[in-house]
Coordinates of C-alpha atoms in Angstrom, one line a residue:
M278 CA -37.8 -51.8 34.9
K279 CA -35.6 -53.0 31.8
T280 CA -38.0 -50.6 29.7
K281 CA -37.5 -48.0 32.2
I282 CA -33.9 -48.2 32.1
I283 CA -33.4 -48.4 28.3
N284 CA -35.9 -45.0 27.9
S285 CA -33.1 -43.6 30.6
L286 CA -30.5 -44.2 29.0
F287 CA -32.2 -43.1 25.2
L288 CA -32.4 -40.0 27.4
L289 CA -29.1 -39.6 28.2
F290 CA -27.3 -40.4 25.3
G291 CA -30.2 -37.7 23.7
I292 CA -29.2 -34.5 26.6
S293 CA -25.5 -35.7 25.5
I294 CA -25.7 -35.2 21.5
S295 CA -27.6 -31.8 22.5
A296 CA -24.7 -30.8 25.0
M297 CA -22.2 -31.3 22.3
A298 CA -24.3 -30.0 19.5
F299 CA -24.7 -26.3 21.4
N300 CA -21.3 -26.9 23.3
P301 CA -19.8 -23.3 23.1
K302 CA -16.4 -24.8 22.7
T303 CA -17.2 -26.6 19.8
D304 CA -19.1 -23.7 18.3
S305 CA -16.1 -21.1 18.9
A306 CA -13.9 -23.5 17.1
N307 CA -15.9 -23.5 13.9
T308 CA -15.9 -19.9 13.9
E309 CA -12.4 -19.5 13.9
K310 CA -12.2 -22.2 11.2
A311 CA -14.2 -20.0 9.3
A312 CA -12.7 -17.1 10.1
N313 CA -9.7 -18.8 8.8
R314 CA -11.0 -20.3 5.4
G315 CA -8.5 -20.5 2.6
F316 CA -8.0 -17.9 0.0
A317 CA -5.8 -16.8 -3.2
V318 CA -3.5 -14.7 -4.3
I319 CA -3.5 -14.8 -8.2
E320 CA -0.5 -13.2 -10.2
L321 CA -0.1 -12.9 -13.3
F322 CA 3.3 -11.5 -15.1
T323 CA 1.8 -10.2 -18.6
S324 CA 2.4 -7.9 -21.6
E325 CA 0.8 -6.3 -23.8
G326 CA 3.7 -6.9 -26.4
C327 CA 3.9 -10.5 -25.8
S328 CA 1.5 -12.7 -28.0
S329 CA 1.0 -15.3 -25.6
C330 CA -0.1 -13.4 -23.0
P331 CA -4.0 -12.4 -24.5
P332 CA -5.3 -15.7 -23.9
A333 CA -4.2 -15.5 -20.1
D334 CA -5.4 -12.7 -19.9
K335 CA -8.9 -13.7 -20.7
L336 CA -8.6 -17.2 -18.4
L337 CA -8.2 -14.7 -15.3
A338 CA -10.8 -12.5 -15.9
K339 CA -13.0 -15.9 -16.3
I340 CA -11.6 -16.9 -12.9
Q341 CA -12.8 -13.5 -11.7
E342 CA -15.9 -13.3 -12.8
E343 CA -16.7 -17.1 -11.8
H344 CA -14.9 -16.4 -8.1
A345 CA -17.0 -13.4 -7.3
G346 CA -17.6 -12.3 -3.9
K347 CA -14.6 -15.3 -2.8
P348 CA -11.7 -14.8 -1.2
V349 CA -9.8 -14.8 -4.6
Y350 CA -7.2 -11.8 -5.4
I351 CA -6.1 -11.0 -8.9
L352 CA -3.0 -9.4 -9.7
A353 CA -2.1 -8.7 -13.3
F354 CA 1.6 -7.4 -13.3
H355 CA 2.6 -5.3 -16.8
V356 CA 6.5 -6.5 -17.1
D357 CA 9.1 -4.4 -19.5
Y358 CA 10.9 -6.6 -21.0
W359 CA 8.7 -6.8 -23.9
N360 CA 8.4 -3.0 -24.9
H361 CA 11.5 -3.1 -27.1
Q362 CA 9.8 -5.1 -29.2
G363 CA 8.1 -2.6 -30.9
W364 CA 5.4 -1.5 -28.5
R365 CA 5.0 -0.1 -25.0
D366 CA 3.1 -1.2 -22.7
V367 CA 1.3 1.6 -20.7
F368 CA 0.9 -0.3 -17.6
S369 CA 4.6 -1.9 -17.8
E370 CA 7.1 -0.9 -14.5
K371 CA 10.4 -2.1 -14.3
D372 CA 9.3 -2.5 -11.0
F373 CA 7.0 -5.5 -11.5
T374 CA 9.7 -7.0 -13.8
K375 CA 11.9 -7.0 -10.1
R376 CA 9.0 -8.5 -8.7
Q377 CA 9.2 -11.7 -11.5
Y378 CA 12.6 -11.8 -10.9
Q379 CA 12.0 -11.5 -6.8
Y380 CA 9.6 -15.0 -8.0
A381 CA 12.1 -17.0 -9.8
S382 CA 14.8 -16.2 -7.0
W383 CA 12.2 -17.7 -4.3
L384 CA 11.0 -20.8 -6.4
N385 CA 14.4 -21.6 -7.8
L386 CA 13.5 -21.1 -11.5
E387 CA 16.2 -20.3 -14.5
T388 CA 14.3 -18.1 -16.0
V389 CA 11.5 -15.9 -15.9
Y390 CA 8.9 -15.6 -19.3
T391 CA 5.3 -14.6 -19.7
P392 CA 2.6 -15.6 -19.4
Q393 CA 3.3 -16.7 -15.9
V394 CA 1.2 -17.2 -13.0
V395 CA 1.9 -17.5 -9.2
V396 CA -0.9 -18.7 -6.8
N397 CA -0.3 -17.2 -3.2
G398 CA 3.8 -17.0 -3.6
R399 CA 3.7 -20.6 -3.4
H400 CA 2.5 -22.2 -7.3
E401 CA 3.9 -21.3 -10.2
L402 CA 2.7 -21.9 -14.1
I403 CA 2.2 -21.1 -17.5
G404 CA -0.7 -18.5 -17.1
S405 CA -3.1 -19.9 -19.8
Q406 CA -2.9 -23.4 -18.4
E407 CA -6.7 -23.5 -17.1
E408 CA -6.3 -26.7 -15.7
T409 CA -3.4 -26.5 -13.6
L410 CA -4.5 -23.1 -12.1
R411 CA -7.8 -24.5 -11.2
R412 CA -6.0 -26.8 -9.3
A413 CA -3.4 -24.8 -7.3
L414 CA -6.9 -22.6 -6.7
N415 CA -8.6 -25.6 -5.3
I416 CA -5.6 -26.5 -3.6
E417 CA -5.5 -23.1 -1.5
L418 CA -9.2 -22.1 -1.1
N419 CA -9.5 -25.5 0.9
S420 CA -6.4 -25.1 3.2
G421 CA -7.0 -23.0 5.9
A422 CA -4.6 -19.1 6.1
P423 CA -1.5 -19.5 8.3
A424 CA -2.1 -15.6 9.4
Q425 CA -5.2 -13.3 9.7
L426 CA -5.5 -9.7 8.3
H427 CA -8.0 -7.1 8.6
A428 CA -7.9 -3.5 7.2
D429 CA -9.8 -0.2 6.2
A430 CA -8.7 1.4 3.7
Q431 CA -9.4 5.8 3.7
I432 CA -8.6 8.1 0.8
E433 CA -7.4 11.5 2.2
A434 CA -5.5 14.3 0.6
G435 CA -4.2 12.3 -2.2
K436 CA -3.3 9.6 0.1
L437 CA -4.4 5.9 0.5
K438 CA -4.5 5.6 4.3
L439 CA -4.6 1.9 5.9
A440 CA -5.2 0.7 9.1
Y441 CA -4.3 -3.3 9.5
Q442 CA -3.9 -5.5 11.8
A443 CA -2.4 -8.9 11.5
T444 CA -2.4 -12.2 13.8
N445 CA 0.5 -15.0 12.9
A446 CA 2.3 -12.7 11.0
G447 CA 6.0 -14.0 11.9
R448 CA 9.0 -12.8 11.1
G449 CA 10.4 -11.4 7.9
T450 CA 7.0 -10.8 6.9
V451 CA 6.0 -7.6 5.1
L452 CA 2.5 -6.2 4.2
Q453 CA 2.2 -5.6 0.7
V454 CA -0.5 -3.0 -0.9
A455 CA -1.1 -3.1 -4.1
L456 CA -3.6 -0.7 -6.0
V457 CA -5.3 -2.0 -8.9
Q458 CA -7.2 -0.8 -12.0
K459 CA -10.2 -3.0 -12.5
V460 CA -10.5 -2.8 -16.4
A461 CA -9.1 -1.3 -19.2
H462 CA -8.3 -1.9 -23.0
T463 CA -5.7 -1.0 -25.6
M464 CA -5.4 -0.7 -28.6
V465 CA -2.3 -2.3 -29.4
K466 CA -0.4 -0.3 -33.0
R467 CA 2.8 -2.3 -33.3
G468 CA 4.6 -5.5 -32.0
E469 CA 3.5 -9.0 -32.1
N470 CA -0.4 -7.9 -30.8
A471 CA -0.1 -5.3 -33.7
G472 CA -3.9 -4.4 -34.6
R473 CA -5.5 -6.2 -31.6
L474 CA -7.7 -4.6 -29.3
L475 CA -6.6 -6.1 -25.6
P476 CA -8.8 -6.0 -22.4
H477 CA -7.6 -6.2 -19.4
V478 CA -8.3 -7.0 -15.8
Q479 CA -7.4 -6.2 -12.2
I480 CA -3.8 -3.9 -13.5
V481 CA -1.7 -3.4 -10.5
R482 CA -1.0 0.4 -11.1
R483 CA 1.4 0.9 -7.7
I484 CA 2.8 -1.7 -5.0
Q485 CA 4.4 -1.1 -1.9
S486 CA 5.8 -3.5 0.6
F487 CA 5.8 -2.3 4.5
P488 CA 7.4 -4.2 7.6
A489 CA 4.7 -6.0 8.9
V490 CA 3.1 -5.6 13.1
D491 CA 0.6 -6.4 14.7
S492 CA -1.2 -3.3 14.3
G493 CA -0.3 0.0 12.2
N494 CA -0.6 2.7 9.7
V495 CA 0.5 3.0 6.2
A496 CA -0.1 5.6 3.5
L497 CA 0.5 5.4 -0.5
N498 CA 0.5 8.3 -3.0
L499 CA -2.1 7.6 -5.4
P500 CA -1.2 7.7 -9.1
E501 CA -2.6 10.0 -11.9
G502 CA -5.9 8.9 -13.0
F503 CA -6.6 7.4 -9.5
N504 CA -11.0 6.8 -9.5
P505 CA -12.6 5.0 -6.3
T506 CA -15.4 3.9 -8.3
E507 CA -12.9 2.0 -10.6
W508 CA -9.6 0.9 -8.7
E509 CA -9.3 -1.0 -5.8
V510 CA -6.9 -2.1 -3.2
I511 CA -5.6 -5.2 -2.7
T512 CA -3.2 -5.8 0.7
F513 CA -2.3 -9.1 1.5
L514 CA 0.9 -10.6 3.9
Q515 CA 4.1 -12.0 2.4
N516 CA 7.2 -13.7 3.8
T517 CA 10.4 -12.1 2.4
Q518 CA 12.5 -15.5 2.7
T519 CA 9.9 -17.9 0.5
G520 CA 7.3 -16.0 -1.0
T521 CA 5.0 -17.3 0.6
I522 CA 2.0 -15.2 1.1
T523 CA -0.2 -15.7 4.0
A524 CA -3.1 -13.5 4.4
A525 CA -5.1 -11.4 1.9
I526 CA -8.0 -9.2 2.1
R527 CA -9.7 -6.2 -0.2
P528 CA -10.7 -3.7 2.1
D529 CA -13.2 -1.4 0.4
F530 CA -12.1 2.4 0.5
K531 CA -13.1 5.1 2.5
Q532 CA -13.6 9.1 1.3
N533 CA -12.7 11.5 4.0
S534 CA -15.3 14.1 3.8

């Protein structure tokens, strides 16, 4: 009789464990957690006129290679305030400098500099500090994303058209859409990097913000020289009060035939 009771208890315990293992609520929670995994948007503020910048560009290329296929999104913004030093960076834009100054305001920094990296709008560091960057990456990749973003990108009549859905975006959030040239090389003839062939990755050629809604459609004019095989689009949600980035995605281009 005692043996039967023990066997029954083991059987009951086994059924309970099985029920927990195949509990649809638990499975649903795990699926949601996987969908809400961490991510990292790495923004590098750089310039071809800055002799300290090439090591940062090299580090970002290394990080990109190591994290291929993972939710790591690299954006290299070439600022324009080095252009007066004898070499005009062909990728530089005044708007990129404005973005860097906006981060100085968000992060309570006294000044801006190159090379500077910002991760998810929250971590700021010297762009060539590999150990510090890896720590920030580890924090963000192992943290749940506050929001979710899904998007489809289509090229039509000289425009990039984006259809997106945002979840938990919150108030004061914008949808940032960046058009990125994956690779480029420049032979610098003057300035601090004179005589050097500089490799670049993930060069932002255009970025535009739109008020974020739960579901919407936006469009950007494509820059001259755009090639869908050599460029990509990175879009993300950003809080306009704090600069924090809450979700990001890299949708594939679709050509409208």
